[in-house]
Each structure stands twice: as C-alpha cells, then as structure tokens.
Tab-separated table of C-alpha atoms in Angstrom:
chain	number	residue	atom	x	y	z
A	4	MET	CA	6.482	-40.226	-16.543
A	5	ASN	CA	7.461	-39.177	-13.039
A	6	GLY	CA	10.851	-38.091	-14.341
A	7	GLU	CA	9.227	-36.047	-17.093
A	8	LEU	CA	6.839	-34.449	-14.614
A	9	LEU	CA	9.744	-33.587	-12.311
A	10	PHE	CA	11.667	-32.060	-15.218
A	11	LEU	CA	8.679	-29.939	-16.257
A	12	THR	CA	8.140	-28.842	-12.653
A	13	VAL	CA	11.780	-27.774	-12.287
A	14	LEU	CA	11.680	-26.018	-15.663
A	15	GLY	CA	8.475	-24.238	-14.683
A	16	GLY	CA	10.007	-23.177	-11.365
A	17	ILE	CA	13.033	-21.707	-13.141
A	18	PHE	CA	10.773	-19.852	-15.584
A	19	ILE	CA	8.605	-18.417	-12.804
A	20	SER	CA	11.737	-17.333	-10.917
A	21	LEU	CA	13.128	-15.533	-13.967
A	22	PHE	CA	9.683	-14.048	-14.579
A	23	GLY	CA	9.552	-12.691	-11.006
A	24	ILE	CA	13.100	-11.343	-11.188
A	25	PHE	CA	12.478	-9.547	-14.484
A	26	PHE	CA	9.225	-7.874	-13.489
A	27	GLY	CA	10.480	-7.230	-9.957
A	28	LEU	CA	13.429	-5.251	-11.338
A	29	LEU	CA	11.244	-3.589	-13.977
A	30	PHE	CA	8.716	-2.346	-11.421
A	31	LYS	CA	11.592	-1.345	-9.151
A	32	GLY	CA	12.924	0.876	-11.949
A	33	ILE	CA	9.479	2.361	-12.600
A	34	ASP	CA	9.054	3.011	-8.883
A	35	ARG	CA	12.361	4.876	-8.683
A	36	LYS	CA	11.533	6.938	-11.772
A	37	ILE	CA	8.095	7.969	-10.499
A	38	VAL	CA	9.439	8.909	-7.056
A	39	ALA	CA	12.164	11.007	-8.670
A	40	ARG	CA	9.643	12.860	-10.821
A	41	MET	CA	7.381	13.488	-7.831
A	42	GLN	CA	10.372	14.978	-5.990
A	43	MET	CA	11.319	17.215	-8.945
A	44	ARG	CA	14.318	15.104	-9.917
A	45	VAL	CA	15.225	13.484	-13.239
A	46	GLY	CA	15.937	10.153	-11.599
A	47	PRO	CA	17.705	7.083	-13.002
A	48	PRO	CA	16.516	5.327	-16.179
A	49	ILE	CA	13.961	2.545	-15.737
A	50	ARG	CA	16.609	-0.012	-16.715
A	51	GLN	CA	18.863	1.097	-13.828
A	52	PRO	CA	18.035	-1.888	-11.526
A	53	PHE	CA	19.184	-4.261	-14.285
A	54	LEU	CA	22.419	-2.296	-14.655
A	55	ASP	CA	22.931	-2.347	-10.883
A	56	VAL	CA	22.609	-6.130	-10.783
A	57	VAL	CA	25.087	-6.588	-13.642
A	58	LYS	CA	27.553	-4.228	-11.954
A	59	LEU	CA	27.273	-5.996	-8.584
A	60	MET	CA	27.683	-9.415	-10.181
A	61	ASN	CA	31.004	-8.280	-11.647
A	62	LYS	CA	32.336	-6.901	-8.368
A	63	GLU	CA	34.341	-8.774	-5.758
A	64	THR	CA	32.488	-10.333	-2.820
A	65	VAL	CA	34.305	-9.250	0.346
A	66	LEU	CA	33.983	-11.392	3.473
A	67	PRO	CA	34.180	-9.358	6.719
A	68	GLU	CA	36.958	-10.388	9.085
A	69	ASN	CA	34.774	-11.609	11.966
A	70	ALA	CA	31.831	-12.871	9.898
A	71	VAL	CA	30.379	-16.388	10.031
A	72	PRO	CA	31.282	-17.453	6.470
A	73	TRP	CA	28.691	-20.166	5.777
A	74	MET	CA	25.784	-18.128	7.125
A	75	TYR	CA	27.042	-14.936	5.505
A	76	HIS	CA	27.053	-16.587	2.054
A	77	LEU	CA	23.914	-18.718	2.552
A	78	ALA	CA	21.588	-15.908	3.727
A	79	PRO	CA	21.243	-14.078	0.354
A	80	ILE	CA	20.640	-17.386	-1.462
A	81	VAL	CA	17.887	-18.411	0.956
A	82	CYS	CA	16.349	-14.933	0.744
A	83	LEU	CA	16.178	-15.015	-3.065
A	84	VAL	CA	15.027	-18.637	-3.335
A	85	SER	CA	12.260	-18.245	-0.737
A	86	SER	CA	11.109	-15.034	-2.455
A	87	ALA	CA	11.014	-16.741	-5.867
A	88	ILE	CA	9.122	-19.775	-4.506
A	89	LEU	CA	6.346	-17.408	-3.417
A	90	LEU	CA	5.363	-16.862	-7.042
A	91	LEU	CA	4.839	-20.600	-7.582
A	92	TYR	CA	1.713	-20.460	-5.390
A	93	ILE	CA	0.209	-17.154	-6.528
A	94	PRO	CA	-2.343	-17.502	-9.366
A	95	ILE	CA	-1.099	-15.653	-12.461
A	96	PRO	CA	-3.107	-15.678	-15.727
A	97	GLY	CA	-1.469	-18.010	-18.219
A	98	LEU	CA	0.635	-19.728	-15.558
A	99	GLU	CA	-0.549	-22.666	-13.471
A	100	ALA	CA	0.053	-22.166	-9.751
A	101	ILE	CA	1.066	-24.996	-7.418
A	102	GLN	CA	-1.663	-26.109	-5.015
A	103	LEU	CA	-1.239	-27.891	-1.688
A	104	SER	CA	-4.721	-29.414	-1.892
A	105	MET	CA	-6.400	-28.886	1.493
A	106	HIS	CA	-3.201	-28.200	3.413
A	107	GLY	CA	-3.341	-24.455	2.795
A	108	ASP	CA	-0.783	-22.848	0.518
A	109	VAL	CA	-1.795	-19.372	1.729
A	110	ILE	CA	-0.282	-20.288	5.118
A	111	LEU	CA	2.860	-21.495	3.352
A	112	VAL	CA	3.074	-18.174	1.515
A	113	LEU	CA	3.010	-16.308	4.833
A	114	TYR	CA	5.810	-18.524	6.155
A	115	LEU	CA	7.865	-17.952	3.005
A	116	PHE	CA	7.620	-14.195	3.511
A	117	ILE	CA	8.852	-14.744	7.071
A	118	LEU	CA	11.652	-17.006	5.828
A	119	SER	CA	12.996	-14.378	3.437
A	120	ALA	CA	12.952	-11.789	6.247
A	121	LEU	CA	14.674	-14.220	8.614
A	122	ALA	CA	17.349	-14.851	5.981
A	123	MET	CA	18.109	-11.122	5.958
A	124	VAL	CA	18.219	-11.121	9.757
A	125	ALA	CA	20.616	-14.096	9.761
A	126	GLY	CA	22.813	-12.367	7.197
A	127	GLY	CA	22.919	-9.224	9.308
A	128	PHE	CA	23.967	-11.105	12.441
A	129	ALA	CA	26.472	-13.213	10.468
A	130	SER	CA	28.316	-10.165	9.128
A	131	ALA	CA	29.473	-9.247	12.666
A	132	SER	CA	28.933	-5.531	12.120
A	133	PRO	CA	27.376	-3.435	14.895
A	134	PHE	CA	25.317	-1.548	12.292
A	135	ALA	CA	24.081	-4.830	10.795
A	136	THR	CA	23.274	-6.184	14.253
A	137	VAL	CA	21.119	-3.151	15.027
A	138	GLY	CA	19.440	-3.526	11.635
A	139	ALA	CA	18.775	-7.233	12.259
A	140	GLN	CA	17.202	-6.457	15.623
A	141	ARG	CA	15.002	-3.807	14.049
A	142	GLU	CA	13.961	-6.194	11.274
A	143	MET	CA	12.890	-8.801	13.821
A	144	VAL	CA	10.817	-6.247	15.739
A	145	THR	CA	9.217	-4.964	12.531
A	146	MET	CA	8.456	-8.499	11.382
A	147	MET	CA	6.746	-9.355	14.676
A	148	SER	CA	4.730	-6.138	14.379
A	149	TYR	CA	3.198	-6.568	10.926
A	150	GLU	CA	2.584	-10.329	11.028
A	151	PHE	CA	-0.443	-10.061	13.326
A	152	PRO	CA	-2.504	-7.620	11.202
A	153	LEU	CA	-1.492	-9.619	8.121
A	154	ALA	CA	-2.817	-12.800	9.747
A	155	VAL	CA	-6.061	-11.025	10.696
A	156	VAL	CA	-6.615	-10.050	7.047
A	157	ILE	CA	-6.057	-13.599	5.770
A	158	ILE	CA	-8.169	-15.235	8.482
A	159	GLY	CA	-10.981	-12.714	7.924
A	160	ILE	CA	-11.198	-13.473	4.191
A	161	VAL	CA	-10.999	-17.240	4.663
A	162	TRP	CA	-13.566	-17.234	7.477
A	163	LYS	CA	-16.063	-15.219	5.429
A	164	LEU	CA	-15.814	-17.510	2.402
A	165	TRP	CA	-16.051	-20.601	4.605
A	166	ASN	CA	-19.131	-19.190	6.325
A	167	LEU	CA	-20.801	-18.674	2.944
A	168	SER	CA	-20.233	-22.279	1.890
A	169	THR	CA	-22.867	-25.010	2.038
A	170	PRO	CA	-22.534	-28.126	4.233
A	171	THR	CA	-21.521	-30.146	1.170
A	172	THR	CA	-18.631	-27.819	0.382
A	173	LYS	CA	-17.278	-27.250	3.896
A	174	ASN	CA	-14.272	-29.421	3.074
A	175	THR	CA	-13.193	-27.211	0.186
A	176	ALA	CA	-9.596	-26.037	0.367
A	177	PHE	CA	-10.374	-22.562	1.687
A	178	PHE	CA	-6.740	-21.866	2.573
A	179	THR	CA	-5.536	-22.250	-1.015
A	180	LEU	CA	-4.881	-19.142	-3.052
A	181	SER	CA	-6.479	-20.695	-6.125
A	182	PHE	CA	-9.787	-20.992	-4.234
A	183	LEU	CA	-9.553	-17.511	-2.685
A	184	SER	CA	-8.877	-15.964	-6.091
A	185	SER	CA	-11.819	-17.847	-7.615
A	186	LYS	CA	-14.177	-16.363	-4.988
A	187	PRO	CA	-13.313	-12.629	-4.750
A	188	ILE	CA	-14.235	-11.399	-1.295
A	189	LEU	CA	-15.458	-8.061	-2.702
A	190	SER	CA	-18.067	-9.911	-4.777
A	191	HIS	CA	-19.323	-12.139	-1.965
A	192	THR	CA	-20.453	-9.622	0.625
A	193	TYR	CA	-23.329	-7.278	1.290
A	194	LEU	CA	-22.754	-3.592	2.017
A	195	LEU	CA	-21.505	-4.131	5.583
A	196	GLY	CA	-19.090	-6.869	4.573
A	197	PHE	CA	-17.939	-4.855	1.565
A	198	ILE	CA	-16.922	-2.024	3.882
A	199	GLY	CA	-15.186	-4.559	6.135
A	200	ALA	CA	-13.313	-6.024	3.154
A	201	LEU	CA	-12.167	-2.547	2.086
A	202	ILE	CA	-10.896	-1.942	5.623
A	203	LEU	CA	-8.940	-5.211	5.467
A	204	LEU	CA	-7.559	-4.144	2.097
A	205	PHE	CA	-6.381	-0.860	3.605
A	206	ALA	CA	-4.677	-2.752	6.454
A	207	LEU	CA	-2.932	-5.014	3.954
A	208	ILE	CA	-1.820	-2.033	1.857
A	209	VAL	CA	-0.171	-0.539	4.964
A	210	VAL	CA	1.506	-3.873	5.740
A	211	ILE	CA	3.189	-4.017	2.308
A	212	PRO	CA	5.883	-1.334	2.913
A	213	GLY	CA	6.782	-3.014	6.202
A	214	GLU	CA	6.901	-6.440	4.543
A	215	VAL	CA	9.266	-5.231	1.809
A	216	ALA	CA	11.183	-2.754	4.027
A	217	LYS	CA	10.266	0.477	2.242
A	218	ILE	CA	9.750	3.989	3.590
A	219	PRO	CA	8.344	4.755	6.115
A	220	PHE	CA	9.045	1.290	7.577
A	221	ASP	CA	12.627	0.774	6.359
A	222	VAL	CA	14.126	1.194	9.838
A	223	ALA	CA	16.229	-1.961	9.429
A	224	GLU	CA	18.189	-0.454	6.524
A	225	ALA	CA	18.118	3.221	7.515
A	226	GLU	CA	21.018	4.627	5.477
A	227	THR	CA	21.231	7.913	7.385
A	228	GLU	CA	21.128	6.238	10.803
A	229	ILE	CA	22.864	2.844	10.627
A	230	ALA	CA	24.641	3.000	7.256
A	231	HIS	CA	22.276	0.599	5.453
A	232	GLY	CA	21.964	-1.633	8.502
A	233	LEU	CA	21.421	-5.255	7.511
A	234	LEU	CA	23.352	-5.007	4.263
A	235	VAL	CA	26.187	-2.721	5.349
A	236	GLU	CA	28.851	-5.451	5.031
A	237	TYR	CA	27.502	-7.086	1.866
A	238	SER	CA	29.052	-6.561	-1.546
A	239	GLY	CA	29.402	-8.172	-4.949
A	240	ARG	CA	27.243	-11.194	-5.805
A	241	ASN	CA	25.797	-11.519	-2.313
A	242	LEU	CA	24.478	-7.956	-2.395
A	243	ALA	CA	23.149	-8.581	-5.906
A	244	LEU	CA	21.168	-11.585	-4.626
A	245	PHE	CA	19.623	-9.475	-1.866
A	246	TYR	CA	18.836	-6.789	-4.454
A	247	LEU	CA	17.096	-9.352	-6.673
A	248	ALA	CA	15.193	-10.766	-3.693
A	249	ASP	CA	13.939	-7.270	-2.830
A	250	GLY	CA	12.437	-6.833	-6.287
A	251	VAL	CA	10.857	-10.302	-6.274
A	252	ARG	CA	9.341	-9.749	-2.808
A	253	MET	CA	7.802	-6.457	-3.926
A	254	PHE	CA	6.269	-8.128	-6.964
A	255	ALA	CA	5.100	-11.169	-4.967
A	256	MET	CA	3.482	-9.091	-2.221
A	257	ALA	CA	1.600	-6.942	-4.739
A	258	SER	CA	0.565	-10.111	-6.596
A	259	LEU	CA	-0.784	-11.560	-3.341
A	260	VAL	CA	-2.996	-8.478	-2.852
A	261	VAL	CA	-4.288	-8.862	-6.412
A	262	ALA	CA	-5.014	-12.575	-5.857
A	263	LEU	CA	-6.932	-11.896	-2.645
A	264	PHE	CA	-8.909	-8.787	-3.568
A	265	PHE	CA	-8.751	-8.169	-7.344
A	266	PRO	CA	-8.505	-11.541	-9.111
A	267	TYR	CA	-10.856	-10.393	-11.887
A	268	ASN	CA	-9.884	-11.105	-15.498
A	269	ILE	CA	-10.672	-8.620	-18.230
A	270	SER	CA	-11.622	-11.431	-20.634
A	271	LYS	CA	-14.659	-12.126	-18.434
A	272	TYR	CA	-16.171	-8.800	-19.472
A	273	ILE	CA	-14.742	-8.305	-22.974
A	274	ALA	CA	-14.715	-10.918	-25.731
A	275	LEU	CA	-11.077	-11.212	-26.780
A	276	GLY	CA	-11.017	-14.602	-28.475
A	277	ASN	CA	-7.523	-16.079	-28.814
A	278	PHE	CA	-5.965	-13.067	-27.078
A	279	ALA	CA	-7.829	-13.646	-23.800
A	280	VAL	CA	-4.874	-15.148	-21.927
A	281	VAL	CA	-2.487	-12.418	-23.091
A	282	ALA	CA	-4.979	-9.697	-22.174
A	283	ASP	CA	-5.588	-11.231	-18.737
A	284	PHE	CA	-1.833	-11.448	-18.141
A	285	LEU	CA	-1.272	-7.805	-19.104
A	286	PHE	CA	-4.257	-6.775	-16.984
A	287	PHE	CA	-2.723	-8.691	-14.063
A	288	LEU	CA	0.549	-6.783	-14.469
A	289	PHE	CA	-1.400	-3.515	-14.581
A	290	LYS	CA	-3.173	-4.385	-11.304
A	291	VAL	CA	0.147	-5.304	-9.685
A	292	PHE	CA	1.574	-1.972	-10.807
A	293	LEU	CA	-1.370	-0.082	-9.295
A	294	VAL	CA	-0.979	-1.914	-5.976
A	295	MET	CA	2.736	-1.081	-5.884
A	296	LEU	CA	2.009	2.510	-6.884
A	297	PHE	CA	-0.435	3.153	-4.032
A	298	SER	CA	1.252	1.016	-1.350
A	299	ILE	CA	4.930	1.743	-2.017
A	300	THR	CA	5.661	4.487	-4.545
A	301	LEU	CA	3.299	7.248	-3.420
A	302	VAL	CA	3.924	6.491	0.257
A	303	ARG	CA	7.692	6.503	-0.236
A	304	ALA	CA	7.581	9.815	-2.081
A	305	GLY	CA	5.438	11.592	0.483
A	306	MET	CA	6.579	10.289	3.891
A	307	ALA	CA	9.701	10.217	6.020
A	308	ARG	CA	11.079	7.219	7.866
A	309	LEU	CA	9.426	6.361	11.179
A	310	ARG	CA	11.248	5.500	14.377
A	311	ILE	CA	11.235	1.856	15.410
A	312	THR	CA	8.885	2.653	18.319
A	313	GLN	CA	6.487	4.311	15.887
A	314	VAL	CA	6.613	1.291	13.586
A	315	VAL	CA	5.596	-0.993	16.443
A	316	SER	CA	2.769	1.281	17.609
A	317	VAL	CA	1.443	1.732	14.048
A	318	TYR	CA	1.234	-2.008	13.385
A	319	TRP	CA	0.433	-3.415	16.820
A	320	ILE	CA	-2.130	-0.773	17.774
A	321	THR	CA	-3.447	1.251	14.827
A	322	ILE	CA	-3.384	-1.247	11.940
A	323	THR	CA	-4.293	-4.223	14.120
A	324	LEU	CA	-7.345	-2.396	15.481
A	325	ILE	CA	-8.329	-1.335	11.963
A	326	ALA	CA	-7.990	-4.923	10.726
A	327	LEU	CA	-10.059	-6.217	13.661
A	328	ILE	CA	-12.805	-3.692	12.831
A	329	GLY	CA	-12.849	-5.017	9.282
A	330	LEU	CA	-13.032	-8.576	10.625
A	331	VAL	CA	-15.987	-7.689	12.866
A	332	LEU	CA	-17.851	-6.117	9.935
A	333	LEU	CA	-17.302	-9.297	7.927
A	334	ILE	CA	-18.667	-11.326	10.848
A	335	TRP	CA	-21.771	-9.122	11.040
A	336	ASP	CA	-22.285	-9.236	7.279
A	337	GLY	CA	-25.327	-11.313	6.407
A	338	ASP	CA	-26.463	-11.650	10.027
A	339	PRO	CA	-30.300	-12.022	10.079
A	340	LYS	CA	-30.436	-9.699	13.087
A	341	LEU	CA	-28.965	-6.925	10.924
A	342	ASP	CA	-31.216	-7.341	7.897
A	343	ILE	CA	-31.461	-3.592	7.502
A	344	LEU	CA	-27.720	-3.520	6.682
A	345	ASN	CA	-27.745	-6.565	4.397
A	346	ILE	CA	-28.006	-4.429	1.275
A	347	PRO	CA	-26.947	-6.345	-1.849
A	348	LEU	CA	-24.564	-4.495	-4.136
A	349	PRO	CA	-24.886	-4.612	-7.952
A	350	TRP	CA	-21.984	-7.088	-8.194
A	351	THR	CA	-22.875	-9.158	-5.110
A	352	GLU	CA	-22.883	-12.932	-5.709
A	353	VAL	CA	-24.160	-14.063	-2.270
C-alpha cells in the first residue's frame, strides 16, 4: 500500500509539473501577445513560447570556458524543480494539494520561491561572466528587497484569521494554504479590515513583477544594460529549463494570490451539477489570468525598467510602508474601541 501511495504521489507530482509548464507557457504567450498589441505591434503567436522551448531543446548546450560545470548545469534543474514543486501546495480546483499539517506549507512556499531565485543566482555566478555576476548581485539585492513586504502580507492574513478563531480552534493549521483558501480574508473582515486587506493585496501585486523578474523590476536580466545578465552564458537545454521555470513561477505566483485573496468557486453561487469541478477549474484559470494581466502584463506594457537603487527604495520603503499600513488596519479591525468603524459588509462572515 505504501508503494502504491508513493507511486500515485510521484505520478501526481509529474502531472502537476506538466500542468504548470503548459499553462505557464500558455499564459506567457498570451502576455506577449497582449503587450505587443498594446504597443501597436503584431507580436508573436500565442504558441511562440512552446516553439522557443522546442528550438532551445534542439540546440547545443555550450559550457563557458571558466564556468563551474556542476553548478552551471545543476542551477537550471533546481530552478525548474523548485518552481514546479510550488504548485503541489497551492489549492487548485479538481487537484488535491499537499498539506504539511500544522507545520505551515505557506512558509515552505515562500522558501521555494527563494530557492528558485537562488538557483538563478548560483547559475549566474557559476557561468564566470562579468555580466552574469552583475546580474546575480542585482538578483540578490532585489530578492532581499521584496521578501519583507511579502512576509508582511502573509503574516497579516494569518494573524487576522488566527485572531478570529475560538479557543477550541487555536491549534488549527493557520499557516497552511488549504486553510487560508477556505477562509477568504476579504470575507472575514469589517470595513476597516477590508480596506487593510485590499492594501495588502496591492502590495502583493507589486511584489509579483519583482518575484518573477519582469519589468520594471527585471534589473537582473536587463538586456540593454548587461546583455541579459544572469542568463547571458546559458544556451540550449539549460536555457530552456530556465525558460520553463520562468513560466511556472509566473503561474505559481498568480495562483498564490488567487489562493490567498480570491479562492471563491463559481459552483458555490451557480448550480452546475456534474460540471462543477470543471467550471471551478476554468474559473480558477480565469482568475489567474486576471492577476497576471494586472500585475505583469499591463505594468510591463506601460513602464520602463527601474534602476537597482529605485527597486530597493520601492520595496524597502514604499511597498513595505504600504503593507504595514494594511497590517495595522487589520489589527484595528473588530476592535471594540473602534465600534464606529466595525461596519459589516454584505459578504462579511465574522
């Protein structure tokens, strides 16, 4: 039985990975097409990311002369694997997510995002290129900048839901994504907390382009400045793995936002019978698309790349302060001393 369970787990992991790769590349193609249209260009076909991967897989993988071979080849594998594992913990309609009981899989998800970024950093340093070294340094600075506001968002949501619990449920696994998605923060606050939750959502939306290295926070791969930075010396299959990991990370980050703030299923409001699971799955993909549209596509089409100093100041000062304001509003929400602001909303469940 244990062997059968292990086999099913491995098979499920492979399926989820292929699922993330497919939709990551699909949304990547849609993103490129929309940006092109917004900039008055025809743009590549939506299937272009799939064609790029096939082309790279058929090309030779060139090892730079002074590179560290084992790290150079291992980095793209670790980046893709850690990105794919993310999807195992994110609740997706029709697919059962892995849970770490009370140990907190949401913390693991944050570490996996860091691991994929660190793999890119290691690959940049291992390639022994001055451009890649600069890109790796920039990636480390960017990563240290956006992690704090991201942590504030997660802690704020978990703290609010824990504070709403009863003494008999204080031991519930609040740091699991399955629990957080079953108790939408936007439905468990009064007016003040609802505003605070929206502020945290805005902070998280701004973190996404930095997390997935998109304009205006793509300083680590700035093509016009450091010739693609981190990936300048990568080619062939290794570059294809990084390309796949980029698509999966985009999809996983958008899915995380949906799980935290918009985990609502359409079948809850419309009777769909046997098609409920399919409808919920398609609705989930639609929500992921909207998150990517507003956090990546529209921003990328309308902004220029920031300098590394601007990236640090935006995340460490502006977005962190905004996230802390949202956290404070969540703390004040429901306070008896502020009864005048404890206005229940039509969808409030507290």
